[in-house]
Tab-separated table of C-alpha atoms in Angstrom:
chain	number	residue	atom	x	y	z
W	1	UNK	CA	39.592	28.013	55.731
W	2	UNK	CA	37.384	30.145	53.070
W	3	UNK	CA	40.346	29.188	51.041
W	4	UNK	CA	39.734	25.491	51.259
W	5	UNK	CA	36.438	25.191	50.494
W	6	UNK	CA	36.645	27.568	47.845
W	7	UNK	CA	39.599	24.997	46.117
W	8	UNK	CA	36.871	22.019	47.446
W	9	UNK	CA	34.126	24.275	45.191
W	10	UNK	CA	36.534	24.043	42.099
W	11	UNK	CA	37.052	20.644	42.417
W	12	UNK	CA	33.743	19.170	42.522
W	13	UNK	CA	32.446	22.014	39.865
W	14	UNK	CA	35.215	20.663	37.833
W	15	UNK	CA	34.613	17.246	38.409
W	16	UNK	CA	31.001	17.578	37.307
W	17	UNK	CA	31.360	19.728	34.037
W	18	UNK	CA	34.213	16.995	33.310
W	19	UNK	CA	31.787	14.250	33.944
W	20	UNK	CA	29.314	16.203	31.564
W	21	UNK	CA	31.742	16.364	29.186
W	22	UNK	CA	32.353	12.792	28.959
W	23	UNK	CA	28.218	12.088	29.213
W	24	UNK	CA	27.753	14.110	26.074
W	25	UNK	CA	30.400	12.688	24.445
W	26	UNK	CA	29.591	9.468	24.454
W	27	UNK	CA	25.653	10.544	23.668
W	28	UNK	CA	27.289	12.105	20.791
W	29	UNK	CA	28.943	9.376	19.643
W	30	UNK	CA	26.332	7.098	20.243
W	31	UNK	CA	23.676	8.963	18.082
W	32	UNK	CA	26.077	9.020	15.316
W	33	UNK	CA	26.290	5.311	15.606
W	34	UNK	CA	23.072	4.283	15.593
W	35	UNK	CA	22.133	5.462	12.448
W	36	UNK	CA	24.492	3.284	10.972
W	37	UNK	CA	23.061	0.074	11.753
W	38	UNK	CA	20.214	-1.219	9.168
W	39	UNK	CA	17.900	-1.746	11.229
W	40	UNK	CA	14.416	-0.472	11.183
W	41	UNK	CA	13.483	-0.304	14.674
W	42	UNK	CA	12.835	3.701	15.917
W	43	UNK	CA	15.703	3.439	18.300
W	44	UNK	CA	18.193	3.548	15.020
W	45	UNK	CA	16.346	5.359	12.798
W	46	UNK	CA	14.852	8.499	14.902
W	47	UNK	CA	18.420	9.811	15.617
W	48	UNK	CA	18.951	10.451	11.581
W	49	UNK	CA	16.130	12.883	12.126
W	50	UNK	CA	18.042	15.330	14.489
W	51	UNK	CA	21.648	15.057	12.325
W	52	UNK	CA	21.844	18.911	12.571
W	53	UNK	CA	20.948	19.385	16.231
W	54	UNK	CA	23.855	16.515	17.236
W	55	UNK	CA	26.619	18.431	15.059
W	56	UNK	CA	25.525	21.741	16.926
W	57	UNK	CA	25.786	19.830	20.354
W	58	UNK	CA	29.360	18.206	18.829
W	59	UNK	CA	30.069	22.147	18.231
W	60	UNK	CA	29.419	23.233	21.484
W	61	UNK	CA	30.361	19.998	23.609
W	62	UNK	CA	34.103	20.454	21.602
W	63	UNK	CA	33.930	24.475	22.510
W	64	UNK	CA	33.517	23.042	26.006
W	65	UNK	CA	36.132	20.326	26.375
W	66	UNK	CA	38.856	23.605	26.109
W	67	UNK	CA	38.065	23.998	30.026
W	68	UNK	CA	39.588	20.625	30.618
W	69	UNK	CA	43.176	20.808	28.101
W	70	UNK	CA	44.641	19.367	31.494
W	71	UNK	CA	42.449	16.594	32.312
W	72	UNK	CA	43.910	13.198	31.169
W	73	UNK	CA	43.066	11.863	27.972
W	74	UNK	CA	41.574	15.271	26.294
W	75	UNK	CA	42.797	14.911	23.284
W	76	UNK	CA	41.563	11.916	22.442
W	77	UNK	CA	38.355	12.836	23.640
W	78	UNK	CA	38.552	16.385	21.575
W	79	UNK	CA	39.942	14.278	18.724
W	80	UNK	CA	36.751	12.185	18.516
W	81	UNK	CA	34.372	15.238	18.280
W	82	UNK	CA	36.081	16.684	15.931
W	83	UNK	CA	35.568	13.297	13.504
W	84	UNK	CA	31.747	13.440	14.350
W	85	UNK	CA	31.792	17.131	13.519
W	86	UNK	CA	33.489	16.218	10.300
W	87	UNK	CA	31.460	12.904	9.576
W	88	UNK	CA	28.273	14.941	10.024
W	89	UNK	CA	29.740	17.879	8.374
W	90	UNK	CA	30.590	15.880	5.387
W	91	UNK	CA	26.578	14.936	4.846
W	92	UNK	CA	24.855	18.076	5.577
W	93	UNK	CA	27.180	20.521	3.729
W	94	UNK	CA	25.845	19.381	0.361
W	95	UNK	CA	22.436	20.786	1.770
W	96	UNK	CA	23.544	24.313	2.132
W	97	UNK	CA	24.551	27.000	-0.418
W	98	UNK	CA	28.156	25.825	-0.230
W	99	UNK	CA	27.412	22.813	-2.001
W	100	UNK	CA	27.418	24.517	-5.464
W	101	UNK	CA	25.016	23.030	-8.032
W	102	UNK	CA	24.150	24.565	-11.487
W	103	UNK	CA	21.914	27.540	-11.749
W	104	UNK	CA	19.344	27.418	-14.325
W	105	UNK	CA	17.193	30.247	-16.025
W	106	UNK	CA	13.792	29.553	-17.820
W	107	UNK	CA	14.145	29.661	-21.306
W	108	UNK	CA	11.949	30.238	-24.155
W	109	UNK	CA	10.637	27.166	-25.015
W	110	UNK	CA	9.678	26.110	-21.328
W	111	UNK	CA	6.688	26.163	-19.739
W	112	UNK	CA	5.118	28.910	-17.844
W	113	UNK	CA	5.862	29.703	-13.440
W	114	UNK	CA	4.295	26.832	-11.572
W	115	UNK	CA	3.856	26.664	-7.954
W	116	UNK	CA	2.165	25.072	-5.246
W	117	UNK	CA	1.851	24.513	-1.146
W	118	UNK	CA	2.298	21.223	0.389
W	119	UNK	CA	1.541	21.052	4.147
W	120	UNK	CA	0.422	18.796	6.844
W	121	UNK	CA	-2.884	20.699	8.285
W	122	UNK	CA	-2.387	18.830	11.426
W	123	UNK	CA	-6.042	16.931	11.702
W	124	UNK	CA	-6.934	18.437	15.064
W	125	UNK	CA	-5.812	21.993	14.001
W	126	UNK	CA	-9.194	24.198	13.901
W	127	UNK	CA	-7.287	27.512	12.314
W	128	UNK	CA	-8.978	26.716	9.173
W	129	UNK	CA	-9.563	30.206	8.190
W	130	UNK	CA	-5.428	31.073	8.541
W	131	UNK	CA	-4.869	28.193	6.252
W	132	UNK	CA	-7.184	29.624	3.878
W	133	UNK	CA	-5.826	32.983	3.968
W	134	UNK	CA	-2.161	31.422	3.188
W	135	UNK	CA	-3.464	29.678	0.099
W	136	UNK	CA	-5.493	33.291	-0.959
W	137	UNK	CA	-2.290	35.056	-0.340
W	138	UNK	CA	0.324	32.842	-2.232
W	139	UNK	CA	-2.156	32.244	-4.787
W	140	UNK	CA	-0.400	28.519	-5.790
W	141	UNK	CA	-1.637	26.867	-9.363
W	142	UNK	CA	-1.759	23.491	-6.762
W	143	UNK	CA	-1.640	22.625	-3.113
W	144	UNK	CA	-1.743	19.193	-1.113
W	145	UNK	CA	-2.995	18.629	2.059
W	146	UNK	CA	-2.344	16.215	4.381
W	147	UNK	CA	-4.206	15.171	7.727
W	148	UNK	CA	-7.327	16.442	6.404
W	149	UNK	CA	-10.112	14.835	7.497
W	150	UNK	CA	-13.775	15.747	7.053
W	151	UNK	CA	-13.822	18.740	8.761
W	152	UNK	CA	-10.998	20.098	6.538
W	153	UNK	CA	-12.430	19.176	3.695
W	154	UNK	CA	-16.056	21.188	4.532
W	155	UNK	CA	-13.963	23.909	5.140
W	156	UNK	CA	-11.304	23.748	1.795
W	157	UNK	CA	-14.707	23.735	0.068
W	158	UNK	CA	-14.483	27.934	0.460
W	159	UNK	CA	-11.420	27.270	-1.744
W	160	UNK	CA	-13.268	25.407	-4.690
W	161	UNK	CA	-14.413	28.751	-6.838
W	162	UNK	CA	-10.712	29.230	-7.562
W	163	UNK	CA	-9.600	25.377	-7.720
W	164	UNK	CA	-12.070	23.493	-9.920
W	165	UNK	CA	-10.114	20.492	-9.922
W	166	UNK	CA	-9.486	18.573	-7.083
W	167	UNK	CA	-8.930	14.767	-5.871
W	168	UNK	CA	-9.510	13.730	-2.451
W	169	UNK	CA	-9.066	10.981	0.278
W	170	UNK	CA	-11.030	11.713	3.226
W	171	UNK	CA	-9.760	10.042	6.752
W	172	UNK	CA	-10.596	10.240	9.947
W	173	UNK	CA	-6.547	8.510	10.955
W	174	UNK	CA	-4.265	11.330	10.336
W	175	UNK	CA	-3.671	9.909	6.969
W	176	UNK	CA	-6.310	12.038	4.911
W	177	UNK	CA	-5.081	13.883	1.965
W	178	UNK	CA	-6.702	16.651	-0.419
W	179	UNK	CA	-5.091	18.348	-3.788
W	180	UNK	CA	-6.766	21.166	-5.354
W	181	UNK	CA	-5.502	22.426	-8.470
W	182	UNK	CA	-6.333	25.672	-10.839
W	183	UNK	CA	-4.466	23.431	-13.469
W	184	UNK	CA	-6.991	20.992	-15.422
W	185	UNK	CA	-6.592	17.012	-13.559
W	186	UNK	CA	-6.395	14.382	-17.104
W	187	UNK	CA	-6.577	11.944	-14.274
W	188	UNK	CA	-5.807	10.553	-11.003
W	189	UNK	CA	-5.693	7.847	-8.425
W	190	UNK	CA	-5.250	6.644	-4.846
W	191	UNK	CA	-2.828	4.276	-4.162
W	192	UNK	CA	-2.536	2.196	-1.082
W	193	UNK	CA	1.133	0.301	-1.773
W	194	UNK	CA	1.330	-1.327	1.555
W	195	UNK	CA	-1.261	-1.029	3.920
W	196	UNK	CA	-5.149	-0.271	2.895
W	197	UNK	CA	-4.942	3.011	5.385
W	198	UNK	CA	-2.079	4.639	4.043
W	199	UNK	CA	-2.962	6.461	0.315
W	200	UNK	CA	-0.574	8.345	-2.035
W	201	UNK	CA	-1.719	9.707	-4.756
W	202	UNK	CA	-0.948	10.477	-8.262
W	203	UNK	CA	-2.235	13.192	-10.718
W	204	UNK	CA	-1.803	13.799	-13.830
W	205	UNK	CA	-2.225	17.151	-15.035
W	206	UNK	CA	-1.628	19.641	-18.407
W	207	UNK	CA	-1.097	23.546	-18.140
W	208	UNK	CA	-3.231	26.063	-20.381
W	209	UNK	CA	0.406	25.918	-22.296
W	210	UNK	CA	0.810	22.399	-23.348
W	211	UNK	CA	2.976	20.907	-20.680
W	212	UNK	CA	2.138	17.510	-19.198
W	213	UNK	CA	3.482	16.476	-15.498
W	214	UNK	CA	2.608	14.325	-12.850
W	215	UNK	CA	2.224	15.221	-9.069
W	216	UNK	CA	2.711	12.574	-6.197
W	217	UNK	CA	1.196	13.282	-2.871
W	218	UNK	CA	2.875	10.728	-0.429
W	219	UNK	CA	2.568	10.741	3.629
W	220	UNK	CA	3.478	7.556	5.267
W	221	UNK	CA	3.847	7.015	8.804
W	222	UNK	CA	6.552	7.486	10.431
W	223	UNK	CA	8.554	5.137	13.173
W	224	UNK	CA	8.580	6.718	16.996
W	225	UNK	CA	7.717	5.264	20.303
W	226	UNK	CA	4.029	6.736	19.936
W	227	UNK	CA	3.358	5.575	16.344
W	228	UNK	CA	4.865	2.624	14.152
W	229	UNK	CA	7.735	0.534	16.017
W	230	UNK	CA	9.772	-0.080	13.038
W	231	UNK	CA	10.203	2.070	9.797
W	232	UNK	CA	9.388	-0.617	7.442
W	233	UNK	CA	5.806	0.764	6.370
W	234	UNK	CA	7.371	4.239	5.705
W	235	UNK	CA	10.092	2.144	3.474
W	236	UNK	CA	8.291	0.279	1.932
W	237	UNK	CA	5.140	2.917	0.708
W	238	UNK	CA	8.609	5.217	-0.788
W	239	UNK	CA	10.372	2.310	-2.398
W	240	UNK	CA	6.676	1.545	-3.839
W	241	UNK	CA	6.053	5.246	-4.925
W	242	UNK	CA	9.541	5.237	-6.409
W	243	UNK	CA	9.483	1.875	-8.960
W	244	UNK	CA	5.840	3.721	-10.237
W	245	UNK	CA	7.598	7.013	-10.451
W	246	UNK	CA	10.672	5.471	-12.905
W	247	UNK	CA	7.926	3.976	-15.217
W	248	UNK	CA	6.761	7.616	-16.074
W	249	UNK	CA	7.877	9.067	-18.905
W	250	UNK	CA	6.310	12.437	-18.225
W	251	UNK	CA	7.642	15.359	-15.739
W	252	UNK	CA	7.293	13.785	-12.358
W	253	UNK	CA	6.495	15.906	-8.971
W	254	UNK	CA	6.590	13.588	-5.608
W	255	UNK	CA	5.524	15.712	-2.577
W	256	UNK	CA	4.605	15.261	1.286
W	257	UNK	CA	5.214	14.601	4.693
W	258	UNK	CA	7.878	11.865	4.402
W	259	UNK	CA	8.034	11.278	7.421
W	260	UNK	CA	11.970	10.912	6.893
W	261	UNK	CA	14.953	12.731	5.913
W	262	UNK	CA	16.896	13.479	2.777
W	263	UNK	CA	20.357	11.797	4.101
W	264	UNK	CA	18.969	8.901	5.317
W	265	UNK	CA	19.489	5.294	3.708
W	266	UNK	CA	15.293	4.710	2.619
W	267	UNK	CA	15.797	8.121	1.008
W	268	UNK	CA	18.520	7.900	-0.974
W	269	UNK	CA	17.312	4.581	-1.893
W	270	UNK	CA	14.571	6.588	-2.820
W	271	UNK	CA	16.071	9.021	-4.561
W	272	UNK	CA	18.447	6.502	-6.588
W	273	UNK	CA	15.356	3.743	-7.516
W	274	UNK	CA	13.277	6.730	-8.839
W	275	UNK	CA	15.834	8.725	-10.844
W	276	UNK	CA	14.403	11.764	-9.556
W	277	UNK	CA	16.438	14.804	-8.124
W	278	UNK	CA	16.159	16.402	-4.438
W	279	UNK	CA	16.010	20.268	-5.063
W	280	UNK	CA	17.536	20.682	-0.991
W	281	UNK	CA	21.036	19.779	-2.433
W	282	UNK	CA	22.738	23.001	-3.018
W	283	UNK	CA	19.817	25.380	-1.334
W	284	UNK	CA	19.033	24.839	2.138
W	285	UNK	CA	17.490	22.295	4.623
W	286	UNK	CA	13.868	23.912	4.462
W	287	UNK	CA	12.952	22.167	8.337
W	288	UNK	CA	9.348	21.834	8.875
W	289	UNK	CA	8.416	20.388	11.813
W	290	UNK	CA	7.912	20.826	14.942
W	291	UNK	CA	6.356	24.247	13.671
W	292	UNK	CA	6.879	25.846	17.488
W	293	UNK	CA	10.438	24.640	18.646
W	294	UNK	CA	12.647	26.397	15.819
W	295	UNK	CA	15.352	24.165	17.366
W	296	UNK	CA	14.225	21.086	17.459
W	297	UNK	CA	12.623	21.473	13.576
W	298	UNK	CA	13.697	18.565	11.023
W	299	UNK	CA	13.490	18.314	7.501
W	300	UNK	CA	10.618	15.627	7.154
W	301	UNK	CA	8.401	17.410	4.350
W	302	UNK	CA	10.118	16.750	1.394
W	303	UNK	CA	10.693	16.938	-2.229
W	304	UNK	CA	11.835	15.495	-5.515
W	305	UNK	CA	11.481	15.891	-9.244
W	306	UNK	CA	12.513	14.690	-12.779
W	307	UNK	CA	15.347	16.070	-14.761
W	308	UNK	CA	13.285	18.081	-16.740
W	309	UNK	CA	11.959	20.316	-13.747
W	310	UNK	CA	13.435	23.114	-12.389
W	311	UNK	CA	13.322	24.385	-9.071
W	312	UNK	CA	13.376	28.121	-8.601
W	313	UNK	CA	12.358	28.246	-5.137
W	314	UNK	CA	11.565	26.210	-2.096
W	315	UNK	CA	10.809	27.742	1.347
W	316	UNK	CA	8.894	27.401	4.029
W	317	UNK	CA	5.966	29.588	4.771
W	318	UNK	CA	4.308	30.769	7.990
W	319	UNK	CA	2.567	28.804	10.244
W	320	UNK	CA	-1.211	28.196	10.290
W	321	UNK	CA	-1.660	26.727	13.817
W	322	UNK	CA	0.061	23.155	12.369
W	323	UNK	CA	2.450	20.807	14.390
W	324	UNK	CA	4.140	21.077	10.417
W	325	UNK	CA	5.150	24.309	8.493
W	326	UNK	CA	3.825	24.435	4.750
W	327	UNK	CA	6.010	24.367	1.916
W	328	UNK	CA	6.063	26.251	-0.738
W	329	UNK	CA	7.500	25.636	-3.958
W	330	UNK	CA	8.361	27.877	-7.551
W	331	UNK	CA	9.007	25.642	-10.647
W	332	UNK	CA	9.361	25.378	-14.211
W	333	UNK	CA	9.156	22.511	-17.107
W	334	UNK	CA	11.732	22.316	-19.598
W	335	UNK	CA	12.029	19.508	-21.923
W	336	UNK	CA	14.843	21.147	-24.035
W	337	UNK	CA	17.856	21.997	-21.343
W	338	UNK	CA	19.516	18.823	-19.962
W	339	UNK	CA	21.750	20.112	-17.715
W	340	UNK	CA	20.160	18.564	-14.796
W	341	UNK	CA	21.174	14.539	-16.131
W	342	UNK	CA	23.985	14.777	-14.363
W	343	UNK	CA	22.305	15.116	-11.327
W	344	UNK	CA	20.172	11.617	-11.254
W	345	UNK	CA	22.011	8.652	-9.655
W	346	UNK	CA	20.818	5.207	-10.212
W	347	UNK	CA	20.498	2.364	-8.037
W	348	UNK	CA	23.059	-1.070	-8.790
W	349	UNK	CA	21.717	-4.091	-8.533
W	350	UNK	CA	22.499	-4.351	-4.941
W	351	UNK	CA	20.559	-1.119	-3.710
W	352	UNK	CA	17.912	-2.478	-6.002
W	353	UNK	CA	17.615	-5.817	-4.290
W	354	UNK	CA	17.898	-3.856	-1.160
W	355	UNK	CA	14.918	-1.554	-2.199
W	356	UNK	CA	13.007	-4.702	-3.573
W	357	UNK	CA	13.305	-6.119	0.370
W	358	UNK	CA	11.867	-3.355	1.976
W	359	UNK	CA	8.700	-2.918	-0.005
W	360	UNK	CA	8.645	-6.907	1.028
W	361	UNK	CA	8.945	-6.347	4.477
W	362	UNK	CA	6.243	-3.078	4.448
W	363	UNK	CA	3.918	-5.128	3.259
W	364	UNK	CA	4.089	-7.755	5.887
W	365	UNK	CA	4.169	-5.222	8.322
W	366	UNK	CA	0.921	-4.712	10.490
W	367	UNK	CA	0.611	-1.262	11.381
W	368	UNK	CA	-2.218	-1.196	14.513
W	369	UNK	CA	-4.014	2.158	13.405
W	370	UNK	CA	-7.294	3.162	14.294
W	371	UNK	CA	-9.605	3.489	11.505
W	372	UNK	CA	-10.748	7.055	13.682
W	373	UNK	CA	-8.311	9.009	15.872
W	374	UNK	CA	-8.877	11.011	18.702
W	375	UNK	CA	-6.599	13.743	20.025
């Protein structure tokens, strides 16, 4: 008898980590899929976010299927993991050290160490005085804010002895954005590329040795259940960002919350309508946020520069009571070494159109934002 229900115990514990098996599975394969279709609704786009937590589930949901080598069809199912793994695999290697990209050393004729802290304050985050004390610390020549409203900005003002130069947009919608800069501002300006609640902004600045640059400070909103349906806003504010950037002649900087990834389509539209380079390939993911659930952290504060700036170092830093980690970022100018050219890809005229729709579309779009938010 104890030996019958003890084989009745197998079978339905078998049955039910098979039937897990196959659940996961097909999640699996459906996240993978949904990315692929162009459409900006949340449901497609939100599962590009977690890339790296579905190929450690495809990891562990394969490790798992070895329990079942005798259950009908295994292979096939085992067979299809290990494409996703691969497929995944394929994208997010070439943001790791394996993915080997040039090394370059400052030389003579470049400019001096530059560095600076971009992070998402969170607007309802009252740990001013931690903030504060990471800026004091990492002593940056510049630092962006972003979801700093009033409140943040009375208390950045403790910052002001050492950063004369500042530009800021003060709102009370989680769209606020401060830059403060040790490094003299020749000018700047807010932009508002799609929607008259949404600013980027551009500075121009000159170091104490000659060198000119200019430093974008971009946070559009992102598309979730809770925020913007679709992602055509965030699009369309990149896509905007990027046709101003490719006019510059000078060093360009373009910093901030994206509110998107490096691997998906908008940014590597991005990446290709700007001519500018993203410093991740080669290095590392650098995930950001959520600041308090290490696993569940994407890469959504991002990066990219001009051929003639080198990256020395990009990291995260510690957290200041944000939903965001700050990043932190060591840099040099060089006009004289080219060995980044190779490195800039360049839209055709069919990712151009392409990039030319969404800005349409993100300007049509009518994101329903209060003008004040509440937590």
């Amino acid at each position: 008898m104890n030996s019958c229900k003890k084989g009745l115990f197998l079978a339905i514990y078998f049955y039910n980590m098979w039937s897990a098996y196959l659940i996961l599975t097909g999640l699996l394969v459906l996240l993978t899929l949904l990315p692929k279709i162009q459409n900006q609704h949340w449901i497609f786009r939100v599962p590009e976010f977690g890339k790296i937590q579905i190929t450690y589930f495809i990891v562990l949901t394969f490790l798992l299927g070895f329990f079942f080598r005798s259950a009908e069809y295994f292979w096939y199912f085992q067979g299809t993991l290990f494409i996703l793994f691969v497929h995944h695999g394929v994208i997010l290697v070439k943001y790791t050290p394996l993915y080997r990209v040039r090394k370059h050393q400052r030389g003579k004729r470049s400019s001096q160490k530059l560095h600076f802290i971009s992070a998402n304050v969170y607007q309802f985050n009252t740990e001013y005085d931690k903030f504060i004390g990471l800026i004091n610390r990492n002593k940056p020549e510049m630092f962006l804010t972003m979801e700093s409203n009033g409140v943040w900005e009375n208390a950045l003002r403790a910052l002001e002895k050492d950063y004369p130069y500042h530009h800021k947009v003060t709102l009370e919608n989680t769209y606020g954005m401060h830059f403060y800069s040790k490094i003299q501002i020749k000018n700047s300006t807010t932009h508002y590329f799609v929607a008259e609640d949404i600013p980027s902004i551009e500075i121009h600045l000159e170091t104490e040795d000659g060198f000119s640059f200019v430093f974008f400070g971009v946070h559009p909103p992102p598309p979730s259940p809770t925020e913007e349906a679709t992602s055509k806003e965030r699009d369309g504010d990149l896509l905007s960002i990027a046709k101003r950037v490719k006019d510059i002649s000078e060093p360009v900087l373009v910093v901030g919350d994206f509110n998107n990834v490096a691997w998906s389509r908008s940014s590597i539209l991005f990446r290709k309508t700007s001519h500018l380079i993203d410093p991740r390939i080669g290095r590392a993911f650098v995930p950001t946020f959520h600041a308090k659930y290490q696993l569940l952290r994407f890469p959504i504060d991002l990066m990219f520069h001009s051929e003639d700036i080198f990256i020395k170092e990009l990291k995260t830093l510690d957290n200041f009571g944000s939903d965001h980690l700050p990043v932190y970022c060591e840099f040099f100018i060089d006009h004289h070494n080219t060995g980044q050219e190779e490195r800039i890809e360049v839209a055709d005229a069919e990712e151009k159109a392409e990039a030319e729709e969404m800005i349409i579309e993100g300007k049509k779009e009518d994101g329903d934002r209060d003008a004040v938010v509440t937590e």
